[in-house]
PDB file of C-alpha atoms in Angstrom:
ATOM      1  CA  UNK G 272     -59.940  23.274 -51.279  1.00 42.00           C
ATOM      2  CA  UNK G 273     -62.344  20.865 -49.998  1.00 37.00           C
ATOM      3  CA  UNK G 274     -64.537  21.291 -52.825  1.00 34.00           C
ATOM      4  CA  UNK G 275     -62.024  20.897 -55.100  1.00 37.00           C
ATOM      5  CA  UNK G 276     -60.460  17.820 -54.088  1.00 38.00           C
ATOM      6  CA  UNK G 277     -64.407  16.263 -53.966  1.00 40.00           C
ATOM      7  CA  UNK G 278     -64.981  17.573 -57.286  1.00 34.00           C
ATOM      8  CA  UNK G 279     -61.509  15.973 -58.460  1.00 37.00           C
ATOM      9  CA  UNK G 280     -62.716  12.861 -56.693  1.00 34.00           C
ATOM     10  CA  UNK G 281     -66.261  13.215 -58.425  1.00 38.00           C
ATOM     11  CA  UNK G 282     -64.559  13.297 -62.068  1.00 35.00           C
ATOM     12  CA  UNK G 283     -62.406  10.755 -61.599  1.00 34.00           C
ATOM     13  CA  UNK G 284     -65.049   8.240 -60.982  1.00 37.00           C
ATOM     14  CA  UNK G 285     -67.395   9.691 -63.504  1.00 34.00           C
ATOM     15  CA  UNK G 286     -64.620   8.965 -65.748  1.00 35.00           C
ATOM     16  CA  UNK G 287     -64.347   5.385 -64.695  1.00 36.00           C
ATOM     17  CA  UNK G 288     -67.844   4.755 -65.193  1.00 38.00           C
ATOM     18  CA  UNK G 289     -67.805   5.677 -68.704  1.00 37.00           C
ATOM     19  CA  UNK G 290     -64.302   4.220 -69.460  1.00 36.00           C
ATOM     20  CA  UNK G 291     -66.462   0.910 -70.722  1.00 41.00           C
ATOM     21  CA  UNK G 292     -68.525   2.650 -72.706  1.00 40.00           C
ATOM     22  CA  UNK G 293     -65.640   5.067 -74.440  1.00 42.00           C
ATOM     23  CA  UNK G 294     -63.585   1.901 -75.293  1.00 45.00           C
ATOM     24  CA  UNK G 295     -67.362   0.063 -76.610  1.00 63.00           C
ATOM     25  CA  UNK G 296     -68.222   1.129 -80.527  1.00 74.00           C
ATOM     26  CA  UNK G 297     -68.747   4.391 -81.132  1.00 80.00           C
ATOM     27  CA  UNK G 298     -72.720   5.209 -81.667  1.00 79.00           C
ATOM     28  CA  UNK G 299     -71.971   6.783 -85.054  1.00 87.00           C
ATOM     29  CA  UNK G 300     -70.388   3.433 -85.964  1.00 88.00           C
ATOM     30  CA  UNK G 301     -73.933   1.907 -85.627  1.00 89.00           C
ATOM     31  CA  UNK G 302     -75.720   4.503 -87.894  1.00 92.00           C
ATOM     32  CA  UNK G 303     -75.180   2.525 -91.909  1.00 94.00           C
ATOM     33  CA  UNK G 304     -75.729  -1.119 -89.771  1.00 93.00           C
ATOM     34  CA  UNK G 305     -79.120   0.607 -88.746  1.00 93.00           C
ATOM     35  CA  UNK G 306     -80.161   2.298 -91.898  1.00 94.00           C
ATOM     36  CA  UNK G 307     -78.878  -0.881 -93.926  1.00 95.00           C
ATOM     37  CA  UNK G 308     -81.101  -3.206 -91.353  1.00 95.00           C
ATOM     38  CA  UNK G 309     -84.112  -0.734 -91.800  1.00 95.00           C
ATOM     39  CA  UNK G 310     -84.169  -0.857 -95.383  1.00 96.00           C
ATOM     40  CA  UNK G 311     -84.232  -4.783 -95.100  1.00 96.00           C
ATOM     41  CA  UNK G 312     -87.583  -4.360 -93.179  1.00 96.00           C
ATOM     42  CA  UNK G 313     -88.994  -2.795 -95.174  1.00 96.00           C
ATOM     43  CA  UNK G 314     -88.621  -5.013 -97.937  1.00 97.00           C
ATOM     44  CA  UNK G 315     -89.677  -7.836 -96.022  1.00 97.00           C
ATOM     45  CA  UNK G 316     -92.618  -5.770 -95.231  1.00 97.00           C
ATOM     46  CA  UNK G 317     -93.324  -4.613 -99.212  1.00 97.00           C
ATOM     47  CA  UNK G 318     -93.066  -8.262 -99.800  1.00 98.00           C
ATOM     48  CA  UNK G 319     -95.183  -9.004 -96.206  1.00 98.00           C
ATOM     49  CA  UNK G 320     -97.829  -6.825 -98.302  1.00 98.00           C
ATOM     50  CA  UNK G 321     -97.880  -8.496-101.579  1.00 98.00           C
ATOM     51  CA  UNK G 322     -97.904 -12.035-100.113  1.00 98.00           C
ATOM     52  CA  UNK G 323    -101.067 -11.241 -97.791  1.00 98.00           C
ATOM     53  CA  UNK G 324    -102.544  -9.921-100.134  1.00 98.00           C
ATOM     54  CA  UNK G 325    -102.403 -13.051-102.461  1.00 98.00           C
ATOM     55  CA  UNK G 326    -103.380 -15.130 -99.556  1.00 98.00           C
ATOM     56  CA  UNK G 327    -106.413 -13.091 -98.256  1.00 98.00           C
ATOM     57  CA  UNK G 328    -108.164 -12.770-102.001  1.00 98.00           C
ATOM     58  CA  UNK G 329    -107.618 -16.794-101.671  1.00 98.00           C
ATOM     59  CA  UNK G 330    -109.792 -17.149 -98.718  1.00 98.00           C
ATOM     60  CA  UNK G 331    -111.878 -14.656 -99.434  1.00 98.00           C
ATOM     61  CA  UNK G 332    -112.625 -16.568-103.022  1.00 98.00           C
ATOM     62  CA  UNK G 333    -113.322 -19.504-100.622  1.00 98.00           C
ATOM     63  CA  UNK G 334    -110.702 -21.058-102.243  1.00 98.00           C
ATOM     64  CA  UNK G 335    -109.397 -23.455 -99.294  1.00 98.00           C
ATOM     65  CA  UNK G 336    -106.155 -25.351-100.596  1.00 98.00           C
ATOM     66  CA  UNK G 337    -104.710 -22.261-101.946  1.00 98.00           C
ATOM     67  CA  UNK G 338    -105.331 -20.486 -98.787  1.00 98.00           C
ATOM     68  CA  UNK G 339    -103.980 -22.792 -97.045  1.00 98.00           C
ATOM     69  CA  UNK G 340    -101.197 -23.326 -99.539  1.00 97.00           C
ATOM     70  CA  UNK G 341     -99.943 -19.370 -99.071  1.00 98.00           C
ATOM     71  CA  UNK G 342    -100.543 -19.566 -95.456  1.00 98.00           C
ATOM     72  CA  UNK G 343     -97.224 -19.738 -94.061  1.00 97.00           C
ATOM     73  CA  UNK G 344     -95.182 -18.263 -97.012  1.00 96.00           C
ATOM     74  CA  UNK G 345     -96.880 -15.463 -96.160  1.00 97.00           C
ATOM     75  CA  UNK G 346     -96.549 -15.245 -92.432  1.00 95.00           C
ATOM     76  CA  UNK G 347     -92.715 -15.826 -92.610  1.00 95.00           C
ATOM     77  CA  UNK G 348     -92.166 -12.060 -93.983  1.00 94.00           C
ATOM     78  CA  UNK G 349     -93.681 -10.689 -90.570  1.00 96.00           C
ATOM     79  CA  UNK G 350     -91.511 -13.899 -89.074  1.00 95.00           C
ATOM     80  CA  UNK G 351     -88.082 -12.623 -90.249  1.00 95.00           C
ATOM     81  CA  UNK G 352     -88.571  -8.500 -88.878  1.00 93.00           C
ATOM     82  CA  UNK G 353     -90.913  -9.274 -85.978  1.00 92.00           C
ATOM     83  CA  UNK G 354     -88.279  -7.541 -83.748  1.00 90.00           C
ATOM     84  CA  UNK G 355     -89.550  -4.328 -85.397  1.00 93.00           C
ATOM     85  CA  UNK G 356     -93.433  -5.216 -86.323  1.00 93.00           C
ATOM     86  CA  UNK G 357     -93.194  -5.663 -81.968  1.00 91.00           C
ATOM     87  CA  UNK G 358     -92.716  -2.330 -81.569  1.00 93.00           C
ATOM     88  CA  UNK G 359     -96.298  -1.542 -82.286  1.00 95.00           C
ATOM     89  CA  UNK G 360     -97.731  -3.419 -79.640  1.00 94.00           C
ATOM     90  CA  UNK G 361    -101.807  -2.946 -81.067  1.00 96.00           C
ATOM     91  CA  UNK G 362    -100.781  -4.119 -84.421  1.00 96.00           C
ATOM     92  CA  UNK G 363     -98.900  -6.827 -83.242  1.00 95.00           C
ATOM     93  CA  UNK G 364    -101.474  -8.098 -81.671  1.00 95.00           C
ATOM     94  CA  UNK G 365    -103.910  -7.831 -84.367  1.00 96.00           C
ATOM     95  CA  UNK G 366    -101.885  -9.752 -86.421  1.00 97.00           C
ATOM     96  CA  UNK G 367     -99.837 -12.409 -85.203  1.00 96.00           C
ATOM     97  CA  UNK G 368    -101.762 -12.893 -81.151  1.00 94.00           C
ATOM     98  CA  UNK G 369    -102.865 -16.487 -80.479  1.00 94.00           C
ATOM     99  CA  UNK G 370    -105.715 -17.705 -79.102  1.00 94.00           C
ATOM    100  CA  UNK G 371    -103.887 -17.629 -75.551  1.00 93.00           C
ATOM    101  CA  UNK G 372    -103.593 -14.366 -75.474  1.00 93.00           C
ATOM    102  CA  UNK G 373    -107.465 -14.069 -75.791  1.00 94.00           C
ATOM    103  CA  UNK G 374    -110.367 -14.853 -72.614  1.00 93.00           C
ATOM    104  CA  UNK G 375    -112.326 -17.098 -74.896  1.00 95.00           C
ATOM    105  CA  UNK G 376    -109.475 -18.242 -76.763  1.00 95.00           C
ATOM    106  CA  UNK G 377    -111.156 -19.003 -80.615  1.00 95.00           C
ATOM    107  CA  UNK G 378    -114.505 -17.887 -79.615  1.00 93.00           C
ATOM    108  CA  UNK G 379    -112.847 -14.639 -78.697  1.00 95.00           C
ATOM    109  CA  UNK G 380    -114.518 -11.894 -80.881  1.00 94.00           C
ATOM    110  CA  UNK G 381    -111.074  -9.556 -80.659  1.00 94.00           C
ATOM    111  CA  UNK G 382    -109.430 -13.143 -82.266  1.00 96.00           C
ATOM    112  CA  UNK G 383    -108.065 -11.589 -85.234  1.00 95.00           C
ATOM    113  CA  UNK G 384    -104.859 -11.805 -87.589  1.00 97.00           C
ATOM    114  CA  UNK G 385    -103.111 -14.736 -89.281  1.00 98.00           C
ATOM    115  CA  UNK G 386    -103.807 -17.298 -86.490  1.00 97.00           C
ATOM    116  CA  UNK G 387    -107.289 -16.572 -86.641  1.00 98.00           C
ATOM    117  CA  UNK G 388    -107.821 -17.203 -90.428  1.00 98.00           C
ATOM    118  CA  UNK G 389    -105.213 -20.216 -89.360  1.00 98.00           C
ATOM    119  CA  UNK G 390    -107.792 -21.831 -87.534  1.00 98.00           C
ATOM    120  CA  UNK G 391    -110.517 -21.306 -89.625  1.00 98.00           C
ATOM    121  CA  UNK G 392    -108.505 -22.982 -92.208  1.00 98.00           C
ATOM    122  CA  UNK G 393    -106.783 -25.872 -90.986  1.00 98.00           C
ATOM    123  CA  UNK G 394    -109.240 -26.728 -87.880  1.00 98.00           C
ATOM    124  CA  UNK G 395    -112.318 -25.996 -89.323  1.00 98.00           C
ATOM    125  CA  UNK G 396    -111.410 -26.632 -92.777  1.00 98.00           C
ATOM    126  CA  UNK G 397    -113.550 -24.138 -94.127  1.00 98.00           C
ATOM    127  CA  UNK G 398    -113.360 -20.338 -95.475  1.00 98.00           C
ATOM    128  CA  UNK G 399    -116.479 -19.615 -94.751  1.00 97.00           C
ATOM    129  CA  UNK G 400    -117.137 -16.336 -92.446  1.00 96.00           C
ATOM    130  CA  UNK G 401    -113.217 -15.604 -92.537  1.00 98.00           C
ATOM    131  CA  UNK G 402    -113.293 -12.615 -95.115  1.00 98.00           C
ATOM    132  CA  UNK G 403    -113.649  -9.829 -92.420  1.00 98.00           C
ATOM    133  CA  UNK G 404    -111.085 -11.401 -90.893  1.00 98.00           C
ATOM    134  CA  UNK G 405    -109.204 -11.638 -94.217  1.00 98.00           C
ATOM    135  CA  UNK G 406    -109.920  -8.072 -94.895  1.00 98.00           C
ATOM    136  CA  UNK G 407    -108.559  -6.736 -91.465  1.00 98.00           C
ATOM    137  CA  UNK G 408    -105.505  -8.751 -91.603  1.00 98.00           C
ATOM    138  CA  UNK G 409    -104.704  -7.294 -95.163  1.00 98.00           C
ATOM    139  CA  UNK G 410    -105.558  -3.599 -93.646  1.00 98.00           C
ATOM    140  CA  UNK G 411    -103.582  -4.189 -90.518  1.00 98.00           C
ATOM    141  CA  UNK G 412    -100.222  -4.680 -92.334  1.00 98.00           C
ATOM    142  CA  UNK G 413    -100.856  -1.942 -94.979  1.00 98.00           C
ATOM    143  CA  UNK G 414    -100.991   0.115 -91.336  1.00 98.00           C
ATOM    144  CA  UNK G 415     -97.797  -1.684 -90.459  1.00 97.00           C
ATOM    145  CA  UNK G 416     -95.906  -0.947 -93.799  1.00 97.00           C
ATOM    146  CA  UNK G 417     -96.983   2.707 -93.503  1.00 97.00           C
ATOM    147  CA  UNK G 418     -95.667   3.194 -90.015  1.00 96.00           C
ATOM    148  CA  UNK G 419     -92.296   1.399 -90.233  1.00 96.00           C
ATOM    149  CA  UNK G 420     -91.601   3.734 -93.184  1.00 95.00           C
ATOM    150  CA  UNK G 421     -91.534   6.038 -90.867  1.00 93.00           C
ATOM    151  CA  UNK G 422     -89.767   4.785 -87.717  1.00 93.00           C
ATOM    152  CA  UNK G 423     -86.106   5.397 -86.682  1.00 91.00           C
ATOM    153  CA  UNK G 424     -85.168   2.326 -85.555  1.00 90.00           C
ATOM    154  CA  UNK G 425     -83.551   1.936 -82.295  1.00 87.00           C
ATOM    155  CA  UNK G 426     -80.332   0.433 -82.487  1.00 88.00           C
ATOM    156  CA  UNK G 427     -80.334  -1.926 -79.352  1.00 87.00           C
ATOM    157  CA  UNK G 428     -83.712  -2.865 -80.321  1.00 87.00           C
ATOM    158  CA  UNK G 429     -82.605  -4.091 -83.865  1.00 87.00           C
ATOM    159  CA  UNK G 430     -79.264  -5.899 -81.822  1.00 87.00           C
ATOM    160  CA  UNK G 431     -82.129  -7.006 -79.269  1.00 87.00           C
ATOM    161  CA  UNK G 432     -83.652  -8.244 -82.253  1.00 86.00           C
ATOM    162  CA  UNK G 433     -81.869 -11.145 -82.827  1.00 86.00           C
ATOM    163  CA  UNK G 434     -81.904 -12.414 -79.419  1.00 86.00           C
ATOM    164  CA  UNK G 435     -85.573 -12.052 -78.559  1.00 85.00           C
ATOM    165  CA  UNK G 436     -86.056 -14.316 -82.188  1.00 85.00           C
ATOM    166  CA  UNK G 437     -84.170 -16.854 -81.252  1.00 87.00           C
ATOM    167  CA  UNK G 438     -85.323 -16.616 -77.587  1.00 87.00           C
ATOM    168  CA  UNK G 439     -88.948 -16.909 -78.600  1.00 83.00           C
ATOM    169  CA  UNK G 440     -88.420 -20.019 -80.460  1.00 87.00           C
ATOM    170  CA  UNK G 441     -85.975 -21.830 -77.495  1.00 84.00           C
ATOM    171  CA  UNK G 442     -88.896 -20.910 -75.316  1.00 81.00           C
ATOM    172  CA  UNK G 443     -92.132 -21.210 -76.373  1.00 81.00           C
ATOM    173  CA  UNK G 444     -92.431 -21.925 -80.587  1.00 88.00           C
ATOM    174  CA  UNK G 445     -90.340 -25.038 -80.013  1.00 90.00           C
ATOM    175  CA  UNK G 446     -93.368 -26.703 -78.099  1.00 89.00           C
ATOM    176  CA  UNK G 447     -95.614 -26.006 -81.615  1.00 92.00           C
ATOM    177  CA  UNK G 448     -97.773 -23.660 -80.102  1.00 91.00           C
ATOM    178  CA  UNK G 449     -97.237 -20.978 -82.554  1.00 92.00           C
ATOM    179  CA  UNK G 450     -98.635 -22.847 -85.761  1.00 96.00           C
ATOM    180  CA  UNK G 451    -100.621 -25.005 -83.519  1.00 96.00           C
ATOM    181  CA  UNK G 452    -103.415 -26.051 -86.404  1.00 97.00           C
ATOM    182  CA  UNK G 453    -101.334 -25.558 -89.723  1.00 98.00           C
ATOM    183  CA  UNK G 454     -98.463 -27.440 -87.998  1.00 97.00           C
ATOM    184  CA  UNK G 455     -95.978 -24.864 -90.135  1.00 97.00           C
ATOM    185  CA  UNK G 456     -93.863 -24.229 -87.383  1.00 96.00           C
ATOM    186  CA  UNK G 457     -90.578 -24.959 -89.250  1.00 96.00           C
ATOM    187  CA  UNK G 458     -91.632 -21.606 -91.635  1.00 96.00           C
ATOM    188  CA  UNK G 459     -91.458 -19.856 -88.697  1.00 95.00           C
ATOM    189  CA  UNK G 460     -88.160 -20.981 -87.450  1.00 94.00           C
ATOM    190  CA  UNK G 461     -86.186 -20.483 -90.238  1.00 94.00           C
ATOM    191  CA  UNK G 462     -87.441 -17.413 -90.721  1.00 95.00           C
ATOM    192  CA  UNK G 463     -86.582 -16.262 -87.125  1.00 93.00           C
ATOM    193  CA  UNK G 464     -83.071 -18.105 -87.860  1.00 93.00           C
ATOM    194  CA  UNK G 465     -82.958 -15.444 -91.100  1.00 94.00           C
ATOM    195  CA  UNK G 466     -83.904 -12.171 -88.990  1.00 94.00           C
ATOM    196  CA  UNK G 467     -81.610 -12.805 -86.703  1.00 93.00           C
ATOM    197  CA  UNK G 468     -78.702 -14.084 -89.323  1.00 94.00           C
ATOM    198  CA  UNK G 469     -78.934 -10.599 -91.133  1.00 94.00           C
ATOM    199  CA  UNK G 470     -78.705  -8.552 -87.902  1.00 93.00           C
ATOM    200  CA  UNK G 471     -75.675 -10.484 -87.042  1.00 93.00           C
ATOM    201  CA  UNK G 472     -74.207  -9.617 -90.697  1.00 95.00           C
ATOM    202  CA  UNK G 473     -74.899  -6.247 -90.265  1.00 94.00           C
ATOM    203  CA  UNK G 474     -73.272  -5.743 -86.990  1.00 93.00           C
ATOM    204  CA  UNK G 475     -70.263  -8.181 -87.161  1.00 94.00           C
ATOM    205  CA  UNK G 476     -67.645  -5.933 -88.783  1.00 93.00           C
ATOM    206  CA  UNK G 477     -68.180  -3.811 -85.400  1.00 92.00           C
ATOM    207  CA  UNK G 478     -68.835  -6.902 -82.702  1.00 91.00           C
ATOM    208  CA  UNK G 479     -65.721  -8.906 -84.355  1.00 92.00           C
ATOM    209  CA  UNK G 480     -63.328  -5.976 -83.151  1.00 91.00           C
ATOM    210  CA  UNK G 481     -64.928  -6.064 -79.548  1.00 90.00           C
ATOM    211  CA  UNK G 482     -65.253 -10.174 -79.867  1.00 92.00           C
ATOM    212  CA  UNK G 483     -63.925 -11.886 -82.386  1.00 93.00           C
ATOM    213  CA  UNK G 484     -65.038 -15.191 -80.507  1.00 94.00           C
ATOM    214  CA  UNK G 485     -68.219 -14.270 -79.541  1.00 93.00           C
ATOM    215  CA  UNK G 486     -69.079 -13.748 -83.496  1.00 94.00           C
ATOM    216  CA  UNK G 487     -67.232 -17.081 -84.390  1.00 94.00           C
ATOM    217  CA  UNK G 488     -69.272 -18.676 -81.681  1.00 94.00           C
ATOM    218  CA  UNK G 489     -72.526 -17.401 -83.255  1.00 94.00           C
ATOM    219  CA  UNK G 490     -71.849 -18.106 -86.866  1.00 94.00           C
ATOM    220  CA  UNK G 491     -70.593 -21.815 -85.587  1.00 94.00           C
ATOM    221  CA  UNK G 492     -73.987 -22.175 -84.356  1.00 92.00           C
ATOM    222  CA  UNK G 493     -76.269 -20.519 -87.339  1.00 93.00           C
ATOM    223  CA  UNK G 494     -74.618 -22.894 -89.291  1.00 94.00           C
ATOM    224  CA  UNK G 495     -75.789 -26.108 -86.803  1.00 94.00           C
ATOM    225  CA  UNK G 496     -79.211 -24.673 -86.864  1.00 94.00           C
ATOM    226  CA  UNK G 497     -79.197 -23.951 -90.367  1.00 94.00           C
ATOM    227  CA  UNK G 498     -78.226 -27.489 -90.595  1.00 95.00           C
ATOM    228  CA  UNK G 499     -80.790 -29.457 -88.813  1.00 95.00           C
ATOM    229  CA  UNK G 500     -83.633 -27.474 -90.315  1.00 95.00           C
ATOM    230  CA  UNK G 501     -82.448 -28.219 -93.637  1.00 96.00           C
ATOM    231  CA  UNK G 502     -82.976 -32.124 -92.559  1.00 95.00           C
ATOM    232  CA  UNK G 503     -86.894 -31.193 -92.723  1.00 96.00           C
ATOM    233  CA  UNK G 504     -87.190 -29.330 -96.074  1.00 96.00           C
ATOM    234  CA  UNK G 505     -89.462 -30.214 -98.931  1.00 95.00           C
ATOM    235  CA  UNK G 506     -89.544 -29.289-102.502  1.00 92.00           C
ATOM    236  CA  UNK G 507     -92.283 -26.705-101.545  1.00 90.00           C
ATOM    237  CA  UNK G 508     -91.511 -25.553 -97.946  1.00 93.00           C
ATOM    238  CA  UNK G 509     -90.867 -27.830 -94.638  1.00 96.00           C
ATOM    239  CA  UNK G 510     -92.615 -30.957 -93.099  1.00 96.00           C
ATOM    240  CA  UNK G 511     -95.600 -30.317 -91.162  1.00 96.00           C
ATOM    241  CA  UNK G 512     -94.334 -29.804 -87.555  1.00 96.00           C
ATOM    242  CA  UNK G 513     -96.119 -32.565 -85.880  1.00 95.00           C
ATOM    243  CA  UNK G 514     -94.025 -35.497 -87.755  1.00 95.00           C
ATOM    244  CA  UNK G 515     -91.231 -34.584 -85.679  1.00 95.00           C
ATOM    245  CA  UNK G 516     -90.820 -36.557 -83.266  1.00 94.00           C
ATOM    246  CA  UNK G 517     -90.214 -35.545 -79.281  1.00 92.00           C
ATOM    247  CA  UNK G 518     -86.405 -36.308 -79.918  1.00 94.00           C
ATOM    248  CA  UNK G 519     -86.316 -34.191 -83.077  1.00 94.00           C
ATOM    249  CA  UNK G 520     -87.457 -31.167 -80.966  1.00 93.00           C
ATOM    250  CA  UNK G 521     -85.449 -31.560 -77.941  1.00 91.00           C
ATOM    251  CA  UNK G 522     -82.347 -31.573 -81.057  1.00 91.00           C
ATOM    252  CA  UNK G 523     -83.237 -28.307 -81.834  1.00 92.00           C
ATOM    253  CA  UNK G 524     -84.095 -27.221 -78.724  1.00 91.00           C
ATOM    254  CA  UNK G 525     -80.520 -27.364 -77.374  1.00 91.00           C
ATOM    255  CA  UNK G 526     -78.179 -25.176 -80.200  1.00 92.00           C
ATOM    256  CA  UNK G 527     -81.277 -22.988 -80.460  1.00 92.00           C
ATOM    257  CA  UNK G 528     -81.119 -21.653 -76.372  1.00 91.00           C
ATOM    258  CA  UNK G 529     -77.294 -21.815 -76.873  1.00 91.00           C
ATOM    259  CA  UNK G 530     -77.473 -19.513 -79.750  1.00 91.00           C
ATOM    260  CA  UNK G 531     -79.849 -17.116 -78.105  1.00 90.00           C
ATOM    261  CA  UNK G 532     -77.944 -16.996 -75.184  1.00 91.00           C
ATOM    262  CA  UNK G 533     -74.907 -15.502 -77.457  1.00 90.00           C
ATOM    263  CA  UNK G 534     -76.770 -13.383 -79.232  1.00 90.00           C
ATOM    264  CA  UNK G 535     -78.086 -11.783 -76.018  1.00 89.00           C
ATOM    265  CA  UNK G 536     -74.125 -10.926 -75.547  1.00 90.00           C
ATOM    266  CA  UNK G 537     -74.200  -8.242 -78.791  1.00 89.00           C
ATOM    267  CA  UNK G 538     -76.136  -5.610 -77.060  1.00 85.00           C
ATOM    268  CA  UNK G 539     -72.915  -5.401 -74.208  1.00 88.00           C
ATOM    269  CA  UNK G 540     -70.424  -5.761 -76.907  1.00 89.00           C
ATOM    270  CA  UNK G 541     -71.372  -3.215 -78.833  1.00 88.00           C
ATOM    271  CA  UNK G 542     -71.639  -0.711 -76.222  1.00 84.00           C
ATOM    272  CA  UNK G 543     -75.605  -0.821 -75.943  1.00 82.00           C
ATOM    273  CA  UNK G 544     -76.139  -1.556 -72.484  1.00 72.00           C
TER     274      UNK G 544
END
């Protein structure tokens, strides 16, 4: 009898602690968001592929305005599905690192990927001695392309996604350390601002039934980011990131943190945690 009125203790509570997660969305709810989010990376990717590829025969042809010209409309393909492109940690690296993340910084001979060539073109204002470089870059995201076609994606790290984009920018992009030579910052955000937008799409259906104002909150604010970024758009991209003033930042600063801080809510309310 004692045994059985533990055990009857024992399921009770096991019961409670899973009573949040039995009313949360139901994993198989979460399986067409995920395929339907997958099949958006890789078409960023396939386009990720065609763009570097334009922009690495440029430098490589020593060609230095176009390079720098496709520079950042190529970058903001990895921008938008960096969530997933994270998940392989060497590649990453290889790619998109900075020179902070290197002992020598520049001089560092493991210096590779986009911000590499970046410096070469915009500091240095040259080509010269950047095809390697332009040659690994081009093979490092056919290696990408090849292993995201075959990743299951995890769903809280696509819901993650959207957070860690937005978090990224409110904490570190924001000071224009990312595009530090090319000054194309404002590529980067509003592609960030788009990965994160199309997770939310993909996912609302679901989070609206769990939150309704939690969504309504986070579209409010896509649409005041949305908003102020549009103030800085040219005919052929954005305004170099260093003509914005200290005030200008600190604008976008503030709805950028508050709309990471929602999105880092979706994970809970979809039953993630």
């Amino acid at each position: 009898m004692k045994f059985q009125r533990q055990l009857a203790i024992s399921l009770v509570a096991l019961s409670a602690s899973f009573a949040p997660a039995l009313a949360a969305v139901s994993p198989l709810d979460l399986v067409q968001p995920i395929a339907d989010y997958k099949i958006y990376v890789q078409g960023k990717i396939d386009t990720l592929v065609k763009d570097t590829k334009a922009f690495t025969d440029a430098v490589k042809a020593g060609d230095l305005a176009k390079a720098k010209a496709l520079y950042a409309p190529a970058r903001v393909n990895y921008e938008t599905i960096e969530p997933i492109a994270e998940l392989f940690s060497d590649l990453d690296t290889a790619i998109d690192s900075r020179a902070d993340d290197h002992e020598q910084k520049e001089k560092s001979a493991d210096f590779y990927g986009f911000h590499r060539i970046e410096y070469g073109l915009f500091n240095q204002n040259t080509t010269d001695g950047l095809a390697p470089l332009a040659d690994k870059l081009y093979a490092d995201v056919l290696d990408l392309q090849k292993r995201v076609a075959g990743l299951t994606v995890p769903p809280e790290k696509a819901v993650d996604g959207a957070a860690s984009l937005l978090e990224e920018v409110a904490s570190s992009k924001i000071s224009g350390e990312e595009d530090r030579y090319s000054h194309t910052d404002l590529w980067d955000f509003q592609a960030n601002i788009d990965g994160a937008q199309k997770i939310v799409a993909l996912v609302e259906p679901l989070a609206s039934k769990e939150n309704p104002d939690l969504i309504k909150t986070v579209n409010d604010n896509f649409a005041t980011v949305d908003t102020i970024l549009s103030k800085y758009k040219t005919a052929d991209g954005f305004q170099t990131y260093d003509k914005l003033s200290e005030s200008d930042r600190k604008a976008l600063a503030g709805p950028v943190t508050a709309l990471a801080e929602d999105l880092s809510k979706l994970r809970g309310t979809l039953g993630l945690n």
